[in-house]
Amino acid sequence: MSESVVRVLIVDDHAIVRQGLRALLEAEDDIDVTGEAGSVEDAIRRVGLDEPDLVLMDLQLPDGTGVDACREILSRWPSTTVLILTSFADDEALYSAIMAGAAGYVLKRIQPDELLGGIRAAASGASLLDPTLVEMVFKRVRGELTGDSLLDRLSGQELKIVDLIEQGLTNRQIASELNLAEKTVKNYVSNLLTKMGMSRRSEVAAYAARRAASTKARFPATTWEEEDL
């Protein structure tokens, strides 16, 4: 067998899911399914027996979680890659998976071609974790989260921009302040609006002002209306 073939162990508590994944993976010339497991105990045993390159791991297992299995597998066989495949987009589970050393966290609604590409990428050493989510985890570890469910979704750069929006700065002024291109700032603003579930700068400014309870609002209303984003 070619050294470029990725050896994969499938872990899921539903046999029909395992069969579907096996059929998908075995249709690829560069992927070999070494085995299947339906529990944490079986997953750990199969890794020891089959020595897969990558474990495709479900989160919900009858005797524990995929995170438990991931942590134990990587402690025993650190060169193994674990890719979490789950139906649940759960922040706490994502945090636990990253801390356990998972290389990625993907949802079962992913398209087949995207899953295959993700397996190949993860097996080659790439991380499939969203950098923003990883940053949130490290902020949590360092105790830097504010406890605010909206602001804690943002990256450090986005938090700086929120502060400057609160101060009434336009995109152009923010770009000058942070030494960025104005278009880059506009993209940051668009992204943070999406993360915060808001549609206008004025909402961000008002929210940030309420958070700064001891600080008097410093922005004129006309500034909010003059900028689309």
mmCIF file with all atom_site columns, C-alpha atoms in Angstrom:
data_model
loop_
_atom_site.group_PDB
_atom_site.id
_atom_site.type_symbol
_atom_site.label_atom_id
_atom_site.label_alt_id
_atom_site.label_comp_id
_atom_site.label_asym_id
_atom_site.label_entity_id
_atom_site.label_seq_id
_atom_site.pdbx_PDB_ins_code
_atom_site.Cartn_x
_atom_site.Cartn_y
_atom_site.Cartn_z
_atom_site.occupancy
_atom_site.B_iso_or_equiv
_atom_site.pdbx_formal_charge
_atom_site.auth_seq_id
_atom_site.auth_comp_id
_atom_site.auth_asym_id
_atom_site.auth_atom_id
_atom_site.pdbx_PDB_model_num
ATOM 1   C CA . MET A 1 1   ? 0.000   0.000  0.000  1.00 0.00 ? 1   MET A CA 1
ATOM 2   C CA . SER A 1 2   ? 1.200   3.493  -0.854 1.00 0.00 ? 2   SER A CA 1
ATOM 3   C CA . GLU A 1 3   ? 2.679   5.497  1.969  1.00 0.00 ? 3   GLU A CA 1
ATOM 4   C CA . SER A 1 4   ? 0.339   8.343  0.981  1.00 0.00 ? 4   SER A CA 1
ATOM 5   C CA . VAL A 1 5   ? -2.751  6.329  1.952  1.00 0.00 ? 5   VAL A CA 1
ATOM 6   C CA . VAL A 1 6   ? -4.521  7.663  5.056  1.00 0.00 ? 6   VAL A CA 1
ATOM 7   C CA . ARG A 1 7   ? -5.523  4.892  7.467  1.00 0.00 ? 7   ARG A CA 1
ATOM 8   C CA . VAL A 1 8   ? -8.807  5.816  9.166  1.00 0.00 ? 8   VAL A CA 1
ATOM 9   C CA . LEU A 1 9   ? -10.686 4.367  12.129 1.00 0.00 ? 9   LEU A CA 1
ATOM 10  C CA . ILE A 1 10  ? -14.417 5.233  12.222 1.00 0.00 ? 10  ILE A CA 1
ATOM 11  C CA . VAL A 1 11  ? -15.959 5.734  15.665 1.00 0.00 ? 11  VAL A CA 1
ATOM 12  C CA . ASP A 1 12  ? -19.733 6.177  15.933 1.00 0.00 ? 12  ASP A CA 1
ATOM 13  C CA . ASP A 1 13  ? -22.367 4.463  18.060 1.00 0.00 ? 13  ASP A CA 1
ATOM 14  C CA . HIS A 1 14  ? -24.738 4.017  15.096 1.00 0.00 ? 14  HIS A CA 1
ATOM 15  C CA . ALA A 1 15  ? -23.872 1.120  12.784 1.00 0.00 ? 15  ALA A CA 1
ATOM 16  C CA . ILE A 1 16  ? -25.688 2.685  9.841  1.00 0.00 ? 16  ILE A CA 1
ATOM 17  C CA . VAL A 1 17  ? -23.577 5.840  10.164 1.00 0.00 ? 17  VAL A CA 1
ATOM 18  C CA . ARG A 1 18  ? -20.386 3.785  10.298 1.00 0.00 ? 18  ARG A CA 1
ATOM 19  C CA . GLN A 1 19  ? -21.445 1.853  7.201  1.00 0.00 ? 19  GLN A CA 1
ATOM 20  C CA . GLY A 1 20  ? -22.209 5.042  5.296  1.00 0.00 ? 20  GLY A CA 1
ATOM 21  C CA . LEU A 1 21  ? -18.873 6.583  6.245  1.00 0.00 ? 21  LEU A CA 1
ATOM 22  C CA . ARG A 1 22  ? -17.027 3.386  5.352  1.00 0.00 ? 22  ARG A CA 1
ATOM 23  C CA . ALA A 1 23  ? -18.653 3.299  1.897  1.00 0.00 ? 23  ALA A CA 1
ATOM 24  C CA . LEU A 1 24  ? -17.710 6.947  1.316  1.00 0.00 ? 24  LEU A CA 1
ATOM 25  C CA . LEU A 1 25  ? -14.110 6.559  2.457  1.00 0.00 ? 25  LEU A CA 1
ATOM 26  C CA . GLU A 1 26  ? -13.370 3.211  0.822  1.00 0.00 ? 26  GLU A CA 1
ATOM 27  C CA . ALA A 1 27  ? -14.362 4.643  -2.567 1.00 0.00 ? 27  ALA A CA 1
ATOM 28  C CA . GLU A 1 28  ? -11.213 6.789  -2.366 1.00 0.00 ? 28  GLU A CA 1
ATOM 29  C CA . ASP A 1 29  ? -7.881  5.349  -3.514 1.00 0.00 ? 29  ASP A CA 1
ATOM 30  C CA . ASP A 1 30  ? -5.888  7.266  -0.899 1.00 0.00 ? 30  ASP A CA 1
ATOM 31  C CA . ILE A 1 31  ? -8.022  6.375  2.151  1.00 0.00 ? 31  ILE A CA 1
ATOM 32  C CA . ASP A 1 32  ? -8.152  2.997  3.874  1.00 0.00 ? 32  ASP A CA 1
ATOM 33  C CA . VAL A 1 33  ? -10.645 2.177  6.639  1.00 0.00 ? 33  VAL A CA 1
ATOM 34  C CA . THR A 1 34  ? -8.792  0.099  9.208  1.00 0.00 ? 34  THR A CA 1
ATOM 35  C CA . GLY A 1 35  ? -11.832 -0.631 11.344 1.00 0.00 ? 35  GLY A CA 1
ATOM 36  C CA . GLU A 1 36  ? -14.858 0.616  13.244 1.00 0.00 ? 36  GLU A CA 1
ATOM 37  C CA . ALA A 1 37  ? -15.785 1.202  16.872 1.00 0.00 ? 37  ALA A CA 1
ATOM 38  C CA . GLY A 1 38  ? -19.019 2.091  18.643 1.00 0.00 ? 38  GLY A CA 1
ATOM 39  C CA . SER A 1 39  ? -17.790 3.092  22.084 1.00 0.00 ? 39  SER A CA 1
ATOM 40  C CA . VAL A 1 40  ? -14.940 4.809  23.898 1.00 0.00 ? 40  VAL A CA 1
ATOM 41  C CA . GLU A 1 41  ? -13.554 1.470  25.064 1.00 0.00 ? 41  GLU A CA 1
ATOM 42  C CA . ASP A 1 42  ? -13.698 -0.034 21.566 1.00 0.00 ? 42  ASP A CA 1
ATOM 43  C CA . ALA A 1 43  ? -12.138 3.072  20.026 1.00 0.00 ? 43  ALA A CA 1
ATOM 44  C CA . ILE A 1 44  ? -9.128  2.961  22.340 1.00 0.00 ? 44  ILE A CA 1
ATOM 45  C CA . ARG A 1 45  ? -8.710  -0.791 21.771 1.00 0.00 ? 45  ARG A CA 1
ATOM 46  C CA . ARG A 1 46  ? -8.968  -0.468 17.989 1.00 0.00 ? 46  ARG A CA 1
ATOM 47  C CA . VAL A 1 47  ? -6.383  2.323  17.849 1.00 0.00 ? 47  VAL A CA 1
ATOM 48  C CA . GLY A 1 48  ? -3.949  0.061  19.690 1.00 0.00 ? 48  GLY A CA 1
ATOM 49  C CA . LEU A 1 49  ? -4.654  -2.837 17.327 1.00 0.00 ? 49  LEU A CA 1
ATOM 50  C CA . ASP A 1 50  ? -5.023  -1.063 13.972 1.00 0.00 ? 50  ASP A CA 1
ATOM 51  C CA . GLU A 1 51  ? -2.645  1.908  14.411 1.00 0.00 ? 51  GLU A CA 1
ATOM 52  C CA . PRO A 1 52  ? -4.701  4.295  12.232 1.00 0.00 ? 52  PRO A CA 1
ATOM 53  C CA . ASP A 1 53  ? -3.318  7.616  11.072 1.00 0.00 ? 53  ASP A CA 1
ATOM 54  C CA . LEU A 1 54  ? -6.614  9.335  11.814 1.00 0.00 ? 54  LEU A CA 1
ATOM 55  C CA . VAL A 1 55  ? -9.630  8.621  14.002 1.00 0.00 ? 55  VAL A CA 1
ATOM 56  C CA . LEU A 1 56  ? -12.970 9.986  12.773 1.00 0.00 ? 56  LEU A CA 1
ATOM 57  C CA . MET A 1 57  ? -14.660 10.429 16.146 1.00 0.00 ? 57  MET A CA 1
ATOM 58  C CA . ASP A 1 58  ? -18.304 10.949 17.088 1.00 0.00 ? 58  ASP A CA 1
ATOM 59  C CA . LEU A 1 59  ? -18.942 12.936 20.280 1.00 0.00 ? 59  LEU A CA 1
ATOM 60  C CA . GLN A 1 60  ? -21.876 10.989 21.689 1.00 0.00 ? 60  GLN A CA 1
ATOM 61  C CA . LEU A 1 61  ? -20.868 7.447  22.695 1.00 0.00 ? 61  LEU A CA 1
ATOM 62  C CA . PRO A 1 62  ? -22.628 5.030  25.072 1.00 0.00 ? 62  PRO A CA 1
ATOM 63  C CA . ASP A 1 63  ? -19.800 4.779  27.604 1.00 0.00 ? 63  ASP A CA 1
ATOM 64  C CA . GLY A 1 64  ? -18.485 8.349  27.482 1.00 0.00 ? 64  GLY A CA 1
ATOM 65  C CA . THR A 1 65  ? -17.736 11.044 24.936 1.00 0.00 ? 65  THR A CA 1
ATOM 66  C CA . GLY A 1 66  ? -15.544 11.377 21.904 1.00 0.00 ? 66  GLY A CA 1
ATOM 67  C CA . VAL A 1 67  ? -13.574 13.941 23.888 1.00 0.00 ? 67  VAL A CA 1
ATOM 68  C CA . ASP A 1 68  ? -12.814 11.297 26.546 1.00 0.00 ? 68  ASP A CA 1
ATOM 69  C CA . ALA A 1 69  ? -11.657 8.917  23.823 1.00 0.00 ? 69  ALA A CA 1
ATOM 70  C CA . CYS A 1 70  ? -9.638  11.635 22.084 1.00 0.00 ? 70  CYS A CA 1
ATOM 71  C CA . ARG A 1 71  ? -7.813  12.551 25.275 1.00 0.00 ? 71  ARG A CA 1
ATOM 72  C CA . GLU A 1 72  ? -6.946  8.927  26.073 1.00 0.00 ? 72  GLU A CA 1
ATOM 73  C CA . ILE A 1 73  ? -5.909  8.053  22.519 1.00 0.00 ? 73  ILE A CA 1
ATOM 74  C CA . LEU A 1 74  ? -3.598  11.038 22.188 1.00 0.00 ? 74  LEU A CA 1
ATOM 75  C CA . SER A 1 75  ? -2.050  10.395 25.585 1.00 0.00 ? 75  SER A CA 1
ATOM 76  C CA . ARG A 1 76  ? -1.124  6.848  24.475 1.00 0.00 ? 76  ARG A CA 1
ATOM 77  C CA . TRP A 1 77  ? -0.497  7.424  20.757 1.00 0.00 ? 77  TRP A CA 1
ATOM 78  C CA . PRO A 1 78  ? 0.376   11.105 20.328 1.00 0.00 ? 78  PRO A CA 1
ATOM 79  C CA . SER A 1 79  ? 1.128   10.764 16.612 1.00 0.00 ? 79  SER A CA 1
ATOM 80  C CA . THR A 1 80  ? -2.495  9.814  15.913 1.00 0.00 ? 80  THR A CA 1
ATOM 81  C CA . THR A 1 81  ? -4.808  12.496 14.534 1.00 0.00 ? 81  THR A CA 1
ATOM 82  C CA . VAL A 1 82  ? -8.359  12.795 15.880 1.00 0.00 ? 82  VAL A CA 1
ATOM 83  C CA . LEU A 1 83  ? -11.051 14.541 13.849 1.00 0.00 ? 83  LEU A CA 1
ATOM 84  C CA . ILE A 1 84  ? -14.341 15.123 15.661 1.00 0.00 ? 84  ILE A CA 1
ATOM 85  C CA . LEU A 1 85  ? -17.450 14.487 13.517 1.00 0.00 ? 85  LEU A CA 1
ATOM 86  C CA . THR A 1 86  ? -20.676 15.343 15.295 1.00 0.00 ? 86  THR A CA 1
ATOM 87  C CA . SER A 1 87  ? -24.277 16.454 14.833 1.00 0.00 ? 87  SER A CA 1
ATOM 88  C CA . PHE A 1 88  ? -24.012 19.038 17.583 1.00 0.00 ? 88  PHE A CA 1
ATOM 89  C CA . ALA A 1 89  ? -22.563 22.554 17.315 1.00 0.00 ? 89  ALA A CA 1
ATOM 90  C CA . ASP A 1 90  ? -21.854 22.927 21.021 1.00 0.00 ? 90  ASP A CA 1
ATOM 91  C CA . ASP A 1 91  ? -19.407 25.570 22.301 1.00 0.00 ? 91  ASP A CA 1
ATOM 92  C CA . GLU A 1 92  ? -18.558 23.613 25.433 1.00 0.00 ? 92  GLU A CA 1
ATOM 93  C CA . ALA A 1 93  ? -17.899 20.435 23.454 1.00 0.00 ? 93  ALA A CA 1
ATOM 94  C CA . LEU A 1 94  ? -15.759 22.391 21.006 1.00 0.00 ? 94  LEU A CA 1
ATOM 95  C CA . TYR A 1 95  ? -13.752 23.848 23.875 1.00 0.00 ? 95  TYR A CA 1
ATOM 96  C CA . SER A 1 96  ? -13.263 20.372 25.357 1.00 0.00 ? 96  SER A CA 1
ATOM 97  C CA . ALA A 1 97  ? -12.289 18.905 21.983 1.00 0.00 ? 97  ALA A CA 1
ATOM 98  C CA . ILE A 1 98  ? -9.630  21.552 21.393 1.00 0.00 ? 98  ILE A CA 1
ATOM 99  C CA . MET A 1 99  ? -8.246  21.099 24.888 1.00 0.00 ? 99  MET A CA 1
ATOM 100 C CA . ALA A 1 100 ? -8.140  17.331 24.331 1.00 0.00 ? 100 ALA A CA 1
ATOM 101 C CA . GLY A 1 101 ? -5.983  17.861 21.230 1.00 0.00 ? 101 GLY A CA 1
ATOM 102 C CA . ALA A 1 102 ? -8.450  17.247 18.399 1.00 0.00 ? 102 ALA A CA 1
ATOM 103 C CA . ALA A 1 103 ? -7.225  18.446 15.002 1.00 0.00 ? 103 ALA A CA 1
ATOM 104 C CA . GLY A 1 104 ? -10.685 19.460 13.885 1.00 0.00 ? 104 GLY A CA 1
ATOM 105 C CA . TYR A 1 105 ? -14.368 19.666 14.729 1.00 0.00 ? 105 TYR A CA 1
ATOM 106 C CA . VAL A 1 106 ? -16.793 19.244 11.843 1.00 0.00 ? 106 VAL A CA 1
ATOM 107 C CA . LEU A 1 107 ? -20.557 18.764 11.690 1.00 0.00 ? 107 LEU A CA 1
ATOM 108 C CA . LYS A 1 108 ? -22.242 15.770 10.068 1.00 0.00 ? 108 LYS A CA 1
ATOM 109 C CA . ARG A 1 109 ? -24.108 18.064 7.707  1.00 0.00 ? 109 ARG A CA 1
ATOM 110 C CA . ILE A 1 110 ? -20.778 18.701 5.944  1.00 0.00 ? 110 ILE A CA 1
ATOM 111 C CA . GLN A 1 111 ? -20.720 17.797 2.246  1.00 0.00 ? 111 GLN A CA 1
ATOM 112 C CA . PRO A 1 112 ? -18.977 14.487 1.388  1.00 0.00 ? 112 PRO A CA 1
ATOM 113 C CA . ASP A 1 113 ? -16.258 16.171 -0.677 1.00 0.00 ? 113 ASP A CA 1
ATOM 114 C CA . GLU A 1 114 ? -15.566 18.612 2.152  1.00 0.00 ? 114 GLU A CA 1
ATOM 115 C CA . LEU A 1 115 ? -15.283 15.764 4.655  1.00 0.00 ? 115 LEU A CA 1
ATOM 116 C CA . LEU A 1 116 ? -12.858 13.899 2.411  1.00 0.00 ? 116 LEU A CA 1
ATOM 117 C CA . GLY A 1 117 ? -10.791 17.047 1.984  1.00 0.00 ? 117 GLY A CA 1
ATOM 118 C CA . GLY A 1 118 ? -10.860 17.610 5.726  1.00 0.00 ? 118 GLY A CA 1
ATOM 119 C CA . ILE A 1 119 ? -9.624  14.102 6.434  1.00 0.00 ? 119 ILE A CA 1
ATOM 120 C CA . ARG A 1 120 ? -6.744  14.516 4.016  1.00 0.00 ? 120 ARG A CA 1
ATOM 121 C CA . ALA A 1 121 ? -5.866  17.943 5.409  1.00 0.00 ? 121 ALA A CA 1
ATOM 122 C CA . ALA A 1 122 ? -6.009  16.807 9.040  1.00 0.00 ? 122 ALA A CA 1
ATOM 123 C CA . ALA A 1 123 ? -3.934  13.705 8.269  1.00 0.00 ? 123 ALA A CA 1
ATOM 124 C CA . SER A 1 124 ? -1.272  15.919 6.683  1.00 0.00 ? 124 SER A CA 1
ATOM 125 C CA . GLY A 1 125 ? -1.014  17.991 9.857  1.00 0.00 ? 125 GLY A CA 1
ATOM 126 C CA . ALA A 1 126 ? -3.382  20.864 9.109  1.00 0.00 ? 126 ALA A CA 1
ATOM 127 C CA . SER A 1 127 ? -5.822  22.175 11.707 1.00 0.00 ? 127 SER A CA 1
ATOM 128 C CA . LEU A 1 128 ? -9.482  22.308 10.713 1.00 0.00 ? 128 LEU A CA 1
ATOM 129 C CA . LEU A 1 129 ? -10.358 24.493 13.674 1.00 0.00 ? 129 LEU A CA 1
ATOM 130 C CA . ASP A 1 130 ? -11.651 28.003 13.065 1.00 0.00 ? 130 ASP A CA 1
ATOM 131 C CA . PRO A 1 131 ? -8.878  30.386 14.262 1.00 0.00 ? 131 PRO A CA 1
ATOM 132 C CA . THR A 1 132 ? -11.487 32.573 15.981 1.00 0.00 ? 132 THR A CA 1
ATOM 133 C CA . LEU A 1 133 ? -12.770 29.608 17.987 1.00 0.00 ? 133 LEU A CA 1
ATOM 134 C CA . VAL A 1 134 ? -9.241  28.586 18.900 1.00 0.00 ? 134 VAL A CA 1
ATOM 135 C CA . GLU A 1 135 ? -8.551  32.129 20.080 1.00 0.00 ? 135 GLU A CA 1
ATOM 136 C CA . MET A 1 136 ? -11.669 31.973 22.257 1.00 0.00 ? 136 MET A CA 1
ATOM 137 C CA . VAL A 1 137 ? -10.364 28.798 23.866 1.00 0.00 ? 137 VAL A CA 1
ATOM 138 C CA . PHE A 1 138 ? -6.985  30.340 24.669 1.00 0.00 ? 138 PHE A CA 1
ATOM 139 C CA . LYS A 1 139 ? -8.677  33.464 26.004 1.00 0.00 ? 139 LYS A CA 1
ATOM 140 C CA . ARG A 1 140 ? -10.725 31.203 28.248 1.00 0.00 ? 140 ARG A CA 1
ATOM 141 C CA . VAL A 1 141 ? -7.611  29.383 29.436 1.00 0.00 ? 141 VAL A CA 1
ATOM 142 C CA . ARG A 1 142 ? -5.909  32.701 30.212 1.00 0.00 ? 142 ARG A CA 1
ATOM 143 C CA . GLY A 1 143 ? -9.003  33.942 32.033 1.00 0.00 ? 143 GLY A CA 1
ATOM 144 C CA . GLU A 1 144 ? -9.514  36.753 29.545 1.00 0.00 ? 144 GLU A CA 1
ATOM 145 C CA . LEU A 1 145 ? -13.168 36.111 28.712 1.00 0.00 ? 145 LEU A CA 1
ATOM 146 C CA . THR A 1 146 ? -15.483 38.859 29.864 1.00 0.00 ? 146 THR A CA 1
ATOM 147 C CA . GLY A 1 147 ? -18.468 36.663 30.603 1.00 0.00 ? 147 GLY A CA 1
ATOM 148 C CA . ASP A 1 148 ? -20.340 38.587 27.908 1.00 0.00 ? 148 ASP A CA 1
ATOM 149 C CA . SER A 1 149 ? -21.731 36.072 25.417 1.00 0.00 ? 149 SER A CA 1
ATOM 150 C CA . LEU A 1 150 ? -21.549 38.553 22.531 1.00 0.00 ? 150 LEU A CA 1
ATOM 151 C CA . LEU A 1 151 ? -18.140 40.121 23.131 1.00 0.00 ? 151 LEU A CA 1
ATOM 152 C CA . ASP A 1 152 ? -16.507 36.774 23.886 1.00 0.00 ? 152 ASP A CA 1
ATOM 153 C CA . ARG A 1 153 ? -17.276 35.681 20.324 1.00 0.00 ? 153 ARG A CA 1
ATOM 154 C CA . LEU A 1 154 ? -14.935 38.332 18.977 1.00 0.00 ? 154 LEU A CA 1
ATOM 155 C CA . SER A 1 155 ? -11.212 38.188 18.255 1.00 0.00 ? 155 SER A CA 1
ATOM 156 C CA . GLY A 1 156 ? -8.810  40.568 19.965 1.00 0.00 ? 156 GLY A CA 1
ATOM 157 C CA . GLN A 1 157 ? -8.684  42.812 16.885 1.00 0.00 ? 157 GLN A CA 1
ATOM 158 C CA . GLU A 1 158 ? -12.469 42.890 16.672 1.00 0.00 ? 158 GLU A CA 1
ATOM 159 C CA . LEU A 1 159 ? -12.703 43.905 20.326 1.00 0.00 ? 159 LEU A CA 1
ATOM 160 C CA . LYS A 1 160 ? -10.359 46.830 19.627 1.00 0.00 ? 160 LYS A CA 1
ATOM 161 C CA . ILE A 1 161 ? -12.599 47.892 16.759 1.00 0.00 ? 161 ILE A CA 1
ATOM 162 C CA . VAL A 1 162 ? -15.700 47.688 18.958 1.00 0.00 ? 162 VAL A CA 1
ATOM 163 C CA . ASP A 1 163 ? -14.003 50.014 21.430 1.00 0.00 ? 163 ASP A CA 1
ATOM 164 C CA . LEU A 1 164 ? -13.164 52.475 18.646 1.00 0.00 ? 164 LEU A CA 1
ATOM 165 C CA . ILE A 1 165 ? -16.695 52.285 17.254 1.00 0.00 ? 165 ILE A CA 1
ATOM 166 C CA . GLU A 1 166 ? -17.961 53.139 20.718 1.00 0.00 ? 166 GLU A CA 1
ATOM 167 C CA . GLN A 1 167 ? -15.703 56.178 20.667 1.00 0.00 ? 167 GLN A CA 1
ATOM 168 C CA . GLY A 1 168 ? -17.396 57.309 17.447 1.00 0.00 ? 168 GLY A CA 1
ATOM 169 C CA . LEU A 1 169 ? -14.539 56.682 15.010 1.00 0.00 ? 169 LEU A CA 1
ATOM 170 C CA . THR A 1 170 ? -15.328 56.077 11.351 1.00 0.00 ? 170 THR A CA 1
ATOM 171 C CA . ASN A 1 171 ? -13.853 53.165 9.395  1.00 0.00 ? 171 ASN A CA 1
ATOM 172 C CA . ARG A 1 172 ? -11.245 55.501 7.951  1.00 0.00 ? 172 ARG A CA 1
ATOM 173 C CA . GLN A 1 173 ? -10.254 56.745 11.405 1.00 0.00 ? 173 GLN A CA 1
ATOM 174 C CA . ILE A 1 174 ? -10.130 53.199 12.777 1.00 0.00 ? 174 ILE A CA 1
ATOM 175 C CA . ALA A 1 175 ? -7.922  52.164 9.859  1.00 0.00 ? 175 ALA A CA 1
ATOM 176 C CA . SER A 1 176 ? -5.519  54.986 10.687 1.00 0.00 ? 176 SER A CA 1
ATOM 177 C CA . GLU A 1 177 ? -5.567  54.142 14.396 1.00 0.00 ? 177 GLU A CA 1
ATOM 178 C CA . LEU A 1 178 ? -4.818  50.438 13.847 1.00 0.00 ? 178 LEU A CA 1
ATOM 179 C CA . ASN A 1 179 ? -2.584  50.864 10.784 1.00 0.00 ? 179 ASN A CA 1
ATOM 180 C CA . LEU A 1 180 ? -4.942  48.845 8.585  1.00 0.00 ? 180 LEU A CA 1
ATOM 181 C CA . ALA A 1 181 ? -6.488  49.355 5.163  1.00 0.00 ? 181 ALA A CA 1
ATOM 182 C CA . GLU A 1 182 ? -9.944  50.902 5.285  1.00 0.00 ? 182 GLU A CA 1
ATOM 183 C CA . LYS A 1 183 ? -11.342 47.923 3.352  1.00 0.00 ? 183 LYS A CA 1
ATOM 184 C CA . THR A 1 184 ? -9.868  45.571 5.973  1.00 0.00 ? 184 THR A CA 1
ATOM 185 C CA . VAL A 1 185 ? -11.599 47.504 8.728  1.00 0.00 ? 185 VAL A CA 1
ATOM 186 C CA . LYS A 1 186 ? -14.884 47.344 6.825  1.00 0.00 ? 186 LYS A CA 1
ATOM 187 C CA . ASN A 1 187 ? -14.501 43.547 6.619  1.00 0.00 ? 187 ASN A CA 1
ATOM 188 C CA . TYR A 1 188 ? -13.766 43.367 10.353 1.00 0.00 ? 188 TYR A CA 1
ATOM 189 C CA . VAL A 1 189 ? -16.859 45.434 11.104 1.00 0.00 ? 189 VAL A CA 1
ATOM 190 C CA . SER A 1 190 ? -19.011 43.248 8.855  1.00 0.00 ? 190 SER A CA 1
ATOM 191 C CA . ASN A 1 191 ? -17.713 40.105 10.572 1.00 0.00 ? 191 ASN A CA 1
ATOM 192 C CA . LEU A 1 192 ? -18.223 41.380 14.105 1.00 0.00 ? 192 LEU A CA 1
ATOM 193 C CA . LEU A 1 193 ? -21.761 42.526 13.256 1.00 0.00 ? 193 LEU A CA 1
ATOM 194 C CA . THR A 1 194 ? -22.513 38.989 12.075 1.00 0.00 ? 194 THR A CA 1
ATOM 195 C CA . LYS A 1 195 ? -20.994 37.413 15.195 1.00 0.00 ? 195 LYS A CA 1
ATOM 196 C CA . MET A 1 196 ? -22.951 39.746 17.464 1.00 0.00 ? 196 MET A CA 1
ATOM 197 C CA . GLY A 1 197 ? -26.199 39.280 15.545 1.00 0.00 ? 197 GLY A CA 1
ATOM 198 C CA . MET A 1 198 ? -26.458 42.983 14.764 1.00 0.00 ? 198 MET A CA 1
ATOM 199 C CA . SER A 1 199 ? -26.972 44.894 11.527 1.00 0.00 ? 199 SER A CA 1
ATOM 200 C CA . ARG A 1 200 ? -25.688 48.437 12.225 1.00 0.00 ? 200 ARG A CA 1
ATOM 201 C CA . ARG A 1 201 ? -22.723 50.133 13.851 1.00 0.00 ? 201 ARG A CA 1
ATOM 202 C CA . SER A 1 202 ? -25.141 52.066 16.034 1.00 0.00 ? 202 SER A CA 1
ATOM 203 C CA . GLU A 1 203 ? -26.235 48.842 17.730 1.00 0.00 ? 203 GLU A CA 1
ATOM 204 C CA . VAL A 1 204 ? -22.615 47.908 18.448 1.00 0.00 ? 204 VAL A CA 1
ATOM 205 C CA . ALA A 1 205 ? -21.856 51.375 19.801 1.00 0.00 ? 205 ALA A CA 1
ATOM 206 C CA . ALA A 1 206 ? -24.922 51.367 22.039 1.00 0.00 ? 206 ALA A CA 1
ATOM 207 C CA . TYR A 1 207 ? -24.178 47.870 23.317 1.00 0.00 ? 207 TYR A CA 1
ATOM 208 C CA . ALA A 1 208 ? -20.548 48.719 24.068 1.00 0.00 ? 208 ALA A CA 1
ATOM 209 C CA . ALA A 1 209 ? -21.647 51.892 25.850 1.00 0.00 ? 209 ALA A CA 1
ATOM 210 C CA . ARG A 1 210 ? -24.031 49.937 28.065 1.00 0.00 ? 210 ARG A CA 1
ATOM 211 C CA . ARG A 1 211 ? -21.206 47.542 28.900 1.00 0.00 ? 211 ARG A CA 1
ATOM 212 C CA . ALA A 1 212 ? -19.027 50.436 29.986 1.00 0.00 ? 212 ALA A CA 1
ATOM 213 C CA . ALA A 1 213 ? -21.404 51.342 32.790 1.00 0.00 ? 213 ALA A CA 1
ATOM 214 C CA . SER A 1 214 ? -19.090 53.877 34.400 1.00 0.00 ? 214 SER A CA 1
ATOM 215 C CA . THR A 1 215 ? -18.140 55.571 31.121 1.00 0.00 ? 215 THR A CA 1
ATOM 216 C CA . LYS A 1 216 ? -20.230 58.291 29.559 1.00 0.00 ? 216 LYS A CA 1
ATOM 217 C CA . ALA A 1 217 ? -21.090 57.747 25.901 1.00 0.00 ? 217 ALA A CA 1
ATOM 218 C CA . ARG A 1 218 ? -18.657 59.622 23.688 1.00 0.00 ? 218 ARG A CA 1
ATOM 219 C CA . PHE A 1 219 ? -20.118 59.234 20.197 1.00 0.00 ? 219 PHE A CA 1
ATOM 220 C CA . PRO A 1 220 ? -22.423 61.573 18.182 1.00 0.00 ? 220 PRO A CA 1
ATOM 221 C CA . ALA A 1 221 ? -25.478 59.912 16.601 1.00 0.00 ? 221 ALA A CA 1
ATOM 222 C CA . THR A 1 222 ? -24.603 61.394 13.206 1.00 0.00 ? 222 THR A CA 1
ATOM 223 C CA . THR A 1 223 ? -21.442 59.289 13.061 1.00 0.00 ? 223 THR A CA 1
ATOM 224 C CA . TRP A 1 224 ? -23.484 56.069 13.183 1.00 0.00 ? 224 TRP A CA 1
ATOM 225 C CA . GLU A 1 225 ? -25.779 57.147 10.380 1.00 0.00 ? 225 GLU A CA 1
ATOM 226 C CA . GLU A 1 226 ? -23.024 58.324 8.045  1.00 0.00 ? 226 GLU A CA 1
ATOM 227 C CA . GLU A 1 227 ? -21.377 54.877 7.790  1.00 0.00 ? 227 GLU A CA 1
ATOM 228 C CA . ASP A 1 228 ? -23.191 51.897 6.311  1.00 0.00 ? 228 ASP A CA 1
ATOM 229 C CA . LEU A 1 229 ? -20.891 49.506 8.120  1.00 0.00 ? 229 LEU A CA 1
#
